Coordinates of C-alpha atoms and ligand atoms in Angstrom, one line a residue:
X1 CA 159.0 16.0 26.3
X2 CA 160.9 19.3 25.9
X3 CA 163.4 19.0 23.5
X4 CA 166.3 21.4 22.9
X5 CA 165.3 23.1 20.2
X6 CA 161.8 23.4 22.3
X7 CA 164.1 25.3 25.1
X8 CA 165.9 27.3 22.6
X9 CA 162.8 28.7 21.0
X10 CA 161.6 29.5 24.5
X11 CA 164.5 31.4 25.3
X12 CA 164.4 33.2 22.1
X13 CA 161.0 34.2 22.0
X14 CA 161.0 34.7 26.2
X15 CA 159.1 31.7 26.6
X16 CA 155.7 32.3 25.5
X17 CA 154.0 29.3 27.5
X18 CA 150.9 29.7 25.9
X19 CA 151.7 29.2 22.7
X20 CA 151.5 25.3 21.4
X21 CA 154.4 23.9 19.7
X22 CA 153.6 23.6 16.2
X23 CA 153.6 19.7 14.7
X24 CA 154.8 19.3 11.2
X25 CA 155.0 16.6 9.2
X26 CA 157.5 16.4 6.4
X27 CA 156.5 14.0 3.7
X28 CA 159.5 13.5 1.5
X29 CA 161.4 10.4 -1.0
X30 CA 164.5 12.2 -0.9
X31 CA 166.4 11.6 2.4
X32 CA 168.6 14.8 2.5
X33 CA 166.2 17.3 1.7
X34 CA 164.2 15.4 4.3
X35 CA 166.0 15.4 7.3
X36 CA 167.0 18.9 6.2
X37 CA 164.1 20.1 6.5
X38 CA 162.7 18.6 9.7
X39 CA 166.0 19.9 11.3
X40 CA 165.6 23.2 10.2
X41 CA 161.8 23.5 11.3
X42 CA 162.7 21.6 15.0
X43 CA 165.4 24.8 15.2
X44 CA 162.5 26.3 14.3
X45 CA 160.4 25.1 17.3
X46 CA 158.3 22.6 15.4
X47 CA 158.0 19.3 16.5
X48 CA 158.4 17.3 13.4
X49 CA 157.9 13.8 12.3
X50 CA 159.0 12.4 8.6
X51 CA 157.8 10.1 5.9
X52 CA 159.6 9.0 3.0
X53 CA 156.0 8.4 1.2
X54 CA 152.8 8.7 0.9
X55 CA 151.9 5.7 2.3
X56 CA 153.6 5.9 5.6
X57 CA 152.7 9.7 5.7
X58 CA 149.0 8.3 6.2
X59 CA 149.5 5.9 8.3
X60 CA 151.0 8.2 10.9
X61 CA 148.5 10.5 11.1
X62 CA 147.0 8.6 13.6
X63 CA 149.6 9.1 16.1
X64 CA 151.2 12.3 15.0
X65 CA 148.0 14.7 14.1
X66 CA 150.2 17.3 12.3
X67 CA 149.2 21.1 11.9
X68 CA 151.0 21.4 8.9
X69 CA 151.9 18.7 6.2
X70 CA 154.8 19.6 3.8
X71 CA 155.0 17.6 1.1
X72 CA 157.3 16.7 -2.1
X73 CA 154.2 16.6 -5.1
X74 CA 156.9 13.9 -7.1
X75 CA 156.8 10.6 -5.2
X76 CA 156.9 7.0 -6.4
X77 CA 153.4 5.5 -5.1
X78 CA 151.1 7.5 -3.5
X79 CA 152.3 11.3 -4.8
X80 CA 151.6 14.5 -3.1
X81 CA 147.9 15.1 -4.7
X82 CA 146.5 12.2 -3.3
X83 CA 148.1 12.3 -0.5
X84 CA 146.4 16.1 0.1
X85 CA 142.9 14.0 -0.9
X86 CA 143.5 11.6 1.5
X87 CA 144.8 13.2 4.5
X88 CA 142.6 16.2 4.4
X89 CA 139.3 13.8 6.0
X90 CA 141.2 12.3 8.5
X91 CA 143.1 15.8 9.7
X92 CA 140.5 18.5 8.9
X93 CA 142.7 21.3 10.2
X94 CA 146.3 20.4 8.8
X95 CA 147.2 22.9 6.3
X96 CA 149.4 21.6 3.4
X97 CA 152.3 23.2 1.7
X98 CA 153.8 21.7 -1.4
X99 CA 156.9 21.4 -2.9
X100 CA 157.3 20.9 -6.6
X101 CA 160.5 20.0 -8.3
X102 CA 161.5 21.8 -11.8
X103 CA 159.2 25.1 -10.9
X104 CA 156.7 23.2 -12.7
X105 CA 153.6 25.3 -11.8
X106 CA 151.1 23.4 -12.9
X107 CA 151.6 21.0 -10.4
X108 CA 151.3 23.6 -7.9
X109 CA 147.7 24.9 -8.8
X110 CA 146.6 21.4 -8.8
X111 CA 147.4 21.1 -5.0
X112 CA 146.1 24.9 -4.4
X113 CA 142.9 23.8 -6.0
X114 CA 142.7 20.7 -3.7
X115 CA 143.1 22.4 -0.9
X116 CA 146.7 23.5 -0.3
X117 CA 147.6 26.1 1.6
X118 CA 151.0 27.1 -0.5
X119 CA 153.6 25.8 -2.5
X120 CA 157.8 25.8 -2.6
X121 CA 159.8 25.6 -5.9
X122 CA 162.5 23.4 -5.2
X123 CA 165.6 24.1 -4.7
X124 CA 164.4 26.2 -1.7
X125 CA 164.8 28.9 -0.3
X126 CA 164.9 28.4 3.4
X127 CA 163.4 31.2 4.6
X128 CA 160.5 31.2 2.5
X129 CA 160.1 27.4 3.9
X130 CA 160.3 28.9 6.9
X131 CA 157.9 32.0 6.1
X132 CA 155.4 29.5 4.7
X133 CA 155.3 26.8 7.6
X134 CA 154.4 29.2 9.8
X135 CA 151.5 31.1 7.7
X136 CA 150.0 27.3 7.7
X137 CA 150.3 26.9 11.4
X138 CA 148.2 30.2 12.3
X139 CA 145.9 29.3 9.0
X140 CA 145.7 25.3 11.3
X141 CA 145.5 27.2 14.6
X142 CA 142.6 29.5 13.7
X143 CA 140.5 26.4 11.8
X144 CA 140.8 24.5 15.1
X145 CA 139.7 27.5 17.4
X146 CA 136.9 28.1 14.5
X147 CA 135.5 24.0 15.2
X148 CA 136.0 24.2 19.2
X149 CA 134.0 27.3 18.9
X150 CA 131.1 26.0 16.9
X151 CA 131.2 22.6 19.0
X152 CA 131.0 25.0 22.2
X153 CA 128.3 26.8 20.9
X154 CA 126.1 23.8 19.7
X155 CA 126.7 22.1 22.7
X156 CA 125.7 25.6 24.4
X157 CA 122.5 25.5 22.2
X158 CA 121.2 23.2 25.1
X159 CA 119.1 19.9 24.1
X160 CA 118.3 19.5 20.4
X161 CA 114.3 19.6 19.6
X162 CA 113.2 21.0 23.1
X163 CA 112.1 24.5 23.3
X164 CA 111.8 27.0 25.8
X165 CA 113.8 29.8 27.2
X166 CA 111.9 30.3 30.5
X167 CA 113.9 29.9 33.5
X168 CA 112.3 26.8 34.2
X169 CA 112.3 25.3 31.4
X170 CA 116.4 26.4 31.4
X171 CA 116.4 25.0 34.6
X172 CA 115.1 21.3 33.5
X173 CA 117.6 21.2 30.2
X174 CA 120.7 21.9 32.3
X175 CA 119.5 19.2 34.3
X176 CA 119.0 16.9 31.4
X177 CA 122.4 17.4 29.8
X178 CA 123.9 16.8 33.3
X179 CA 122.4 13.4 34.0
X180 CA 122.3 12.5 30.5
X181 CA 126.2 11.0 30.7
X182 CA 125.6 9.1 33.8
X183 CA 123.4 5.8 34.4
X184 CA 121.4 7.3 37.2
X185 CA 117.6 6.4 37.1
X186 CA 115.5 9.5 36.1
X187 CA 111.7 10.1 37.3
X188 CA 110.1 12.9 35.4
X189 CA 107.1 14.0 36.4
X190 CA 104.7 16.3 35.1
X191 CA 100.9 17.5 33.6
X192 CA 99.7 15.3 30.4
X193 CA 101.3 17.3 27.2
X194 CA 104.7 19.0 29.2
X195 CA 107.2 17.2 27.2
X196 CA 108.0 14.2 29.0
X197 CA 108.4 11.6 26.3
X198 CA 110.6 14.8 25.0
X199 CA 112.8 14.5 27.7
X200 CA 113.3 11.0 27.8
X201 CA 114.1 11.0 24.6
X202 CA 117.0 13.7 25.2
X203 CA 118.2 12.3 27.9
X204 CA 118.9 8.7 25.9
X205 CA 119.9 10.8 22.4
X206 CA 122.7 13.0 25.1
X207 CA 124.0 9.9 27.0
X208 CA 126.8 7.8 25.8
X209 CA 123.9 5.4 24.8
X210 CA 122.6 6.9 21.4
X211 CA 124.1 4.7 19.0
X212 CA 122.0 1.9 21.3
X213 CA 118.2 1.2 21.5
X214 CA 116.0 3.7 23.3
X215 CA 112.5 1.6 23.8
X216 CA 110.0 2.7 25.6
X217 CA 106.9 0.7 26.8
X218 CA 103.5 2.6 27.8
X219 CA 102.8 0.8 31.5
X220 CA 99.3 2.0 31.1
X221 CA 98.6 0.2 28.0
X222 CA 98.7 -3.6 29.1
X223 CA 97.2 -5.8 31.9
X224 CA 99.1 -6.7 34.3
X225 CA 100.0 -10.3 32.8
X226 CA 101.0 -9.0 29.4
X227 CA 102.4 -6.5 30.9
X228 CA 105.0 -8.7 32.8
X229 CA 105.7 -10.3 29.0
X230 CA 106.1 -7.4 27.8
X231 CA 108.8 -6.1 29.6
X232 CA 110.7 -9.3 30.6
X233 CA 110.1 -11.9 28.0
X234 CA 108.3 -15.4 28.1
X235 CA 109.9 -19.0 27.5
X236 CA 108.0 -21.3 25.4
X237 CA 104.5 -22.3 26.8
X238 CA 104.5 -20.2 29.7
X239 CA 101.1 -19.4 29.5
X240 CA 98.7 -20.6 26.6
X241 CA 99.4 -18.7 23.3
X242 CA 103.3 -18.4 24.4
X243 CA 104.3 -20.5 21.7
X244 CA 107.4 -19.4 20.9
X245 CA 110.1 -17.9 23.5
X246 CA 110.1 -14.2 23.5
X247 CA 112.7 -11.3 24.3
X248 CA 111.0 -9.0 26.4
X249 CA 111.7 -5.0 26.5
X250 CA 114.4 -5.1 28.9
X251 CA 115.9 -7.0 27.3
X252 CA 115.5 -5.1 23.9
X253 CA 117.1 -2.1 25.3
X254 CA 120.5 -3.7 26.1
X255 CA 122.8 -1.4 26.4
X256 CA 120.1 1.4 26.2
X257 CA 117.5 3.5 27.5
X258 CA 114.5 1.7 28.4
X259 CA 111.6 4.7 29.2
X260 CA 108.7 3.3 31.3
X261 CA 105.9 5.7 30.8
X262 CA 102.9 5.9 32.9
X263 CA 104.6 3.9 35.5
X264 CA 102.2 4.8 38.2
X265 CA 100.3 2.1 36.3
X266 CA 102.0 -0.9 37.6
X267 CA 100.1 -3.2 39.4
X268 CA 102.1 -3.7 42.7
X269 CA 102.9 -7.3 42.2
X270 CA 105.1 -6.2 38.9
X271 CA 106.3 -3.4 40.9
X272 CA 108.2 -5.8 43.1
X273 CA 109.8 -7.0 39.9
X274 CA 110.9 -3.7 38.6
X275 CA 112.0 -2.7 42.3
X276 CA 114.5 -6.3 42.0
X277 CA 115.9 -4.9 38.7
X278 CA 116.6 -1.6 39.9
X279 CA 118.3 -2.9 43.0
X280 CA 120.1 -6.2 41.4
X281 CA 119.8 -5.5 37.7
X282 CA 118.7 -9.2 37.9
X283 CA 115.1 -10.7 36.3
X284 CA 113.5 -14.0 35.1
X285 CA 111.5 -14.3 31.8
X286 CA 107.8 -15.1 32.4
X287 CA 108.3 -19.0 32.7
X288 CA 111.5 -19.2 33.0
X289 CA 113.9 -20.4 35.4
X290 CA 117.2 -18.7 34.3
X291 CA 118.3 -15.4 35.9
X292 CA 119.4 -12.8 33.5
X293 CA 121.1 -9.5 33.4
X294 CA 121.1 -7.0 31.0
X295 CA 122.7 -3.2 31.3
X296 CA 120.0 -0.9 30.7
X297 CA 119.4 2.8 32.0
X298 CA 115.7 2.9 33.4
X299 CA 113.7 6.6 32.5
X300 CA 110.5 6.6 33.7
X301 CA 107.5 9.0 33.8
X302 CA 104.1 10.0 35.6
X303 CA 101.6 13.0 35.2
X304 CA 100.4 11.4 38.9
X305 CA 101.6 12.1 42.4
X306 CA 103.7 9.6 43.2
X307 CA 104.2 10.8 46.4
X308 CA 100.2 10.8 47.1
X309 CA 100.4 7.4 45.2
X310 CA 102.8 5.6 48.0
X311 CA 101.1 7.2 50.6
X312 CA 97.3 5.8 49.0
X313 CA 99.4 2.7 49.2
X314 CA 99.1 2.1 45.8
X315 CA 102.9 2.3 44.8
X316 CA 105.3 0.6 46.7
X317 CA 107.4 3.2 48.7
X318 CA 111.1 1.3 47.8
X319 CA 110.2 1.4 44.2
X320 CA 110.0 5.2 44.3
X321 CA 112.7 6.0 46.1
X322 CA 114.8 3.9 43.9
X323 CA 112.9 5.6 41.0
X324 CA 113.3 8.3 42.3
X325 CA 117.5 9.1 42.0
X326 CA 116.7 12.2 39.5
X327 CA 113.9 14.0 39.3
X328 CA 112.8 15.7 36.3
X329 CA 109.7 18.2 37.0
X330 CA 108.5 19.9 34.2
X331 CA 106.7 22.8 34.4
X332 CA 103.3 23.0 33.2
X333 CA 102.5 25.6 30.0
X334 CA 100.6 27.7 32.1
X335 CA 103.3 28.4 33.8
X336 CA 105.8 29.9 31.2
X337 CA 103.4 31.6 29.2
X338 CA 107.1 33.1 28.1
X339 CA 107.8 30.0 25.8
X340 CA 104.1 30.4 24.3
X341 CA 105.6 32.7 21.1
X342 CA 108.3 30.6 20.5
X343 CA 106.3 27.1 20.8
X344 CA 103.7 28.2 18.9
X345 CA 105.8 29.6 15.3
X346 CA 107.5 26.2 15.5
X347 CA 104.5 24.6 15.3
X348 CA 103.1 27.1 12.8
X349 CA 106.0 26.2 10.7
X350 CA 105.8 22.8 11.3
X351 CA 102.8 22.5 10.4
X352 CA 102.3 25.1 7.0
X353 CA 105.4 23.2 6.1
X354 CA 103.4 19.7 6.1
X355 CA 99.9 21.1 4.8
X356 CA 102.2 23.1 2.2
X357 CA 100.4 26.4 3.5
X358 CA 102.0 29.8 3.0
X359 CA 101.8 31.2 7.4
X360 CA 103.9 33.7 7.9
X361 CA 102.5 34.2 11.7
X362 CA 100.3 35.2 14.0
X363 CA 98.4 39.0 14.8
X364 CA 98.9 40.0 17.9
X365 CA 95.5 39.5 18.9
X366 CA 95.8 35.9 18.6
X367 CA 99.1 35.7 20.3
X368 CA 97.9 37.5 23.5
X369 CA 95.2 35.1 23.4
X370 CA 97.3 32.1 22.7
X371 CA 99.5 33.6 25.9
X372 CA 96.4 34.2 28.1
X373 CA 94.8 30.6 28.2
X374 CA 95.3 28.1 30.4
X375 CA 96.2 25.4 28.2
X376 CA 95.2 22.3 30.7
X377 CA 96.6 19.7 28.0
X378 CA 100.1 21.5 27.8
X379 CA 102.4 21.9 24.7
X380 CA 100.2 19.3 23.6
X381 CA 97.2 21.1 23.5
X382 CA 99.1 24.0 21.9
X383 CA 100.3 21.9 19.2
X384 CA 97.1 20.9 18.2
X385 CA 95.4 23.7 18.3
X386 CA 97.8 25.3 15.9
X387 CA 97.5 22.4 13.5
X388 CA 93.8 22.9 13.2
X389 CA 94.4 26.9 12.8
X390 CA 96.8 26.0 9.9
X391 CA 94.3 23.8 8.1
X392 CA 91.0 26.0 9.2
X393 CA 92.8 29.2 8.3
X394 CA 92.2 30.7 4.6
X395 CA 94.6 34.0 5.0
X396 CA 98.7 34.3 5.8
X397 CA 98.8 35.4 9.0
X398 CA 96.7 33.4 11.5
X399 CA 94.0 35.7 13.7
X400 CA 92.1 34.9 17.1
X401 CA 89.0 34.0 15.2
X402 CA 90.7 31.0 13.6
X403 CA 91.4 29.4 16.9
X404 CA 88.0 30.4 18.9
X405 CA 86.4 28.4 16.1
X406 CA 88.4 25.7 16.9
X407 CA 89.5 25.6 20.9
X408 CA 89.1 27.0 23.6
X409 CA 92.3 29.4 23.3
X410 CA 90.7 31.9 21.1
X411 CA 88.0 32.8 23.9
X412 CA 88.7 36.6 25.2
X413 CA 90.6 36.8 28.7
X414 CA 87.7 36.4 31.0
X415 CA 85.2 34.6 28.7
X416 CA 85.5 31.2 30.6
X417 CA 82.6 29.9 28.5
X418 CA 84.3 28.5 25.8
X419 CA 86.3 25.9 28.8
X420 CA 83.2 25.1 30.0
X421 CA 82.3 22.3 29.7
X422 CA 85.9 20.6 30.3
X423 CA 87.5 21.7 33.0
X424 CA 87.0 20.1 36.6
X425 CA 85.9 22.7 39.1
X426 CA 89.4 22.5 40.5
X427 CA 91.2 23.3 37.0
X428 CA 88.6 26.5 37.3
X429 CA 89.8 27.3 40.4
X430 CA 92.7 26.9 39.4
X431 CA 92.6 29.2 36.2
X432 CA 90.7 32.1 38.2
X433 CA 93.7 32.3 40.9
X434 CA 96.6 32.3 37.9
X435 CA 94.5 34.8 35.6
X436 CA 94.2 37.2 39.0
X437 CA 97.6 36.8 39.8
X438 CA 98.6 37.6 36.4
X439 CA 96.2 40.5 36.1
X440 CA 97.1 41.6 39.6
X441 CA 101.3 41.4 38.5
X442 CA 101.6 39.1 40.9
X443 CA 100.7 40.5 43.7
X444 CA 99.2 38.0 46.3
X445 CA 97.2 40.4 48.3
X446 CA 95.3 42.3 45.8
X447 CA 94.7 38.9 44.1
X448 CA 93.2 37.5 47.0
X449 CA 91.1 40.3 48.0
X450 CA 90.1 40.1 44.2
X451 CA 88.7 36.7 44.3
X452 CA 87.5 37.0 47.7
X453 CA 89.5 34.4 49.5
X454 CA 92.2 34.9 52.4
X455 CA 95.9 35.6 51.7
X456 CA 96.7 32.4 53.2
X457 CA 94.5 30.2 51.4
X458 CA 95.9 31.8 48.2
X459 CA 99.4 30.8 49.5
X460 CA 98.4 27.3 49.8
X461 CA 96.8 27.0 46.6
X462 CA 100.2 28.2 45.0
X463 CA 102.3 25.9 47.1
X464 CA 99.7 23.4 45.9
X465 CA 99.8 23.8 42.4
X466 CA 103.8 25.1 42.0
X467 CA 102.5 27.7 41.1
X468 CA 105.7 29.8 42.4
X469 CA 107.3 30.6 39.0
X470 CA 104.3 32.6 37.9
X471 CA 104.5 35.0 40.4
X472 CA 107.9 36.0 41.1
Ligands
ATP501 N1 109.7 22.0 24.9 C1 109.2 21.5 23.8 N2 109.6 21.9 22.6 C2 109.1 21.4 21.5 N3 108.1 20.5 21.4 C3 107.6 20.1 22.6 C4 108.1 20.6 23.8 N4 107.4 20.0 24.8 C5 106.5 19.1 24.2 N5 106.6 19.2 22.8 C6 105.8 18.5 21.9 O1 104.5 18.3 22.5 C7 104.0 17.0 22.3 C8 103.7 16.4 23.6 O2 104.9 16.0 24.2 P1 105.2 14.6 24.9 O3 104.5 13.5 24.2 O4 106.6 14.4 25.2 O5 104.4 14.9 26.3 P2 104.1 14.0 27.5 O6 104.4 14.8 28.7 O7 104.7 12.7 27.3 O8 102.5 13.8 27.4 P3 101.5 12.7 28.0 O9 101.6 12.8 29.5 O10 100.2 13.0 27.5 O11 102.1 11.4 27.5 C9 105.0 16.3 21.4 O12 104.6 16.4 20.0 C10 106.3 17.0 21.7 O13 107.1 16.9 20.6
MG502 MG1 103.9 10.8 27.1

């Protein structure tokens, strides 16, 4: 609503459009001084409201969210003090000016101490009321821009708790925060130890969900009867031992996240129940007869091909495809040796922290050879192994010896011995091609001549294994 004094300001001060009206809200007993005052600050530009105490001064600030409070100190009920105390949590950013009656002082560096911006002797001189409203606003103004600027920036900060600056790694948190707000079914696939439980997690703690359960059941874990139970409840005596009626995890998560790990690991007959839920949001308790619905967001998570798996016919094609709506990949370690530093000094403090170890870091020996390994179990594999460093170490900074006496990452670039045994002749093959490529900067043709095998068949082991982002 433009008012008129709104259209005279904008003529006086050629109409400065971005400029926000200020909101004041005058808080005092006295009805003249009141209403002189509010008129004098809508000439002004303001838009103003008025209270005629305390009490009604708080109650509006949930409709009226002033910038500026100015207040009488002297009022029957709740005076100007309190009111400062009060107000100040529910409108952070209002600034508060106080007028005090007989020039008593005091009064005024009470309010200063709590938080006042300034303070008026009464009677006043309108153009320091003047003067002083507007020193409020720009103090109001620049405490709002100061909160929307720390919001943008932690918001900017990506997903709390999940590391990684590599552009694929960058690539999966945008993705996160994106289908965090919506109910969409998520897949996320990826190598033991990537961070998929991680993700899940995010995805539940950035969606509108947090404040409701996030469960998650381990599909790997439980035959296929208990399995069923598990996630969709039993009545009483369904099956011997049910002896009481149970809630199942569906039904747990309510409102929720319910994260279905391992879910190539559902027998196909309880793959046609999770494909019904998915399509109707509909399901029976083991036993039971009555049809239930609950609203829960389904996150699930495989380190197999699920692809292969519907195609080995051992995972029903619909269920994938409705699994299937977002996909999460996430990248193997290997793959952005990049985030290796950075994982690895969270962990080193992480873990000092908890063993009450004084770590300051790593030499660089043992970074490069923290960087240069293959790590087959992923961020998991790297956590570990810089646990053990942390309780095998005796010095502050932790060297390569401390981790070839405990895995396999402190063995030299090229000494393979120390994988072997563990690795499957195809994770070998594997580690050879990337340790070339790397070695070669990426360059497929000296790599393949290197390890003896035709361009082409390099190509299609790096289509194969995504191995893509390694050699950009
Ligand atoms: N990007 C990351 N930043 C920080 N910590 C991570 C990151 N990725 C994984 N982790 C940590 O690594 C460990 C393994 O992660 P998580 O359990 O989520 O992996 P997973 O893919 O579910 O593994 P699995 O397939 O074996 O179940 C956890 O302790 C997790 O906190
Ligand atoms: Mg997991």
């Amino acid at each position: 609503m433009v008012t008129e004094a709104a259209t005279r300001r904008e003529t006086s001060t050629g109409g400065d459009e971005k400029r926000r009206r200020g909101r004041v809200l005058v808080v005092d007993d006295e009805a003249n001084a009141r209403e002189a005052l509010a008129e004098l600050l809508e000439e002004e530009g303001y838009e103003t409201a008025t209270a005629a105490e305390g009490r009604r001064a708080l109650e509006m600030l949930s409709t009226f969210d002033p910038d500026v409070i100015l207040t009488d100190l002297k009022m029957p009920g709740i005076d100007g003090l309190e009111l400062i105390d009060r107000a100040k949590p529910q409108c952070p950013h209002a600034a508060f000016v106080v007028m005090t009656a007989f020039g008593s002082i005091d009064t005024a560096v009470q309010a200063i101490k709590r938080g006042a911006e300034n303070y008026l002797t009464k009677p006043l001189d309108l153009a320091a009321v003047t003067a002083l409203v507007e020193r409020a606003f720009e103090k109001s103004l620049l405490s709002r821009e100061a909160a929307q600027l720390r919001e943008q920036v932690e918001t900017k900060g990506g997903v709390p708790g999940i590391l990684g600056d590599h552009p694929s790694m960058q690539r999966v948190l945008k993705v996160v925060e994106q289908v965090a707000k919506s109910r969409a079914t998520v897949l996320i696939s990826g190598e033991s130890g990537t961070g998929k439980e991680l993700i899940a997690a995010a995805i539940h703690h950035l969606s509108p969900r947090r404040g409701r359960p996030f469960v998650r059941v381990n599909c790997a874990a439980l035959a296929e009867s208990l399995l069923e139970s598990e996630l969709f409840g039993h009545e009483k005596g369904a099956f011997t031992g049910a002896h009481t009626r149970r809630a199942g995890r569906f039904e747990q998560a309510d409102g929720g996240t319910l994260f279905l790990d391992e879910i190539s690991e559902v027998p196909l007959p309880l793959q046609v129940k999770l494909l019904r839920f998915l399509q109707e949001r509909e399901f029976e308790r083991v036993g039971g007869n009555e049809t239930l619905t609950v609203d829960v967001r389904v996150v699930a998570a495989t380190n197999k091909d699920l692809e292969q798996a519907t195609k080995a016919g051992t995972f029903r094609e619909d269920l994938f495809y409705r699994l299937d709506v977002v996909r999460i990949d996430l990248p193997p370690l290997r793959a952005r040796p990049s985030d290796i530093p950075v994982l690895a000094y969270h962990f080193l403090r992480k873990y000092a922290a908890e063993n009450d170890r004084q770590i300051e870091g790593f030499t660089d020996e043992a970074l490069r050879a923290l960087m240069d390994y293959g790590w087959p179990g992923n961020v998991r594999e790297l956590e570990n192994a810089i646990e053990r460093a942390v309780v095998l170490s005796d010095g502050p900074v932790l060297d390569v010896d401390v981790f070839s006496r405990t895995s396999a990452a402190g063995g030299k670039a090229g000494d393979l011995s120390a994988l072997i045994p563990g690795l499957s002749l195809k994770e070998l093959e594997r580690l050879a091609i990337e340790r070339t490529l790397a070695a070669c900067n990426g360059s497929r043709s000296k790599a393949a001549a290197m390890l003896g095998i035709s361009r082409r068949t390099l190509q299609y082991r790096i289509k194969e294994w995504n191995l893509g982002d390694t050699v950009e």
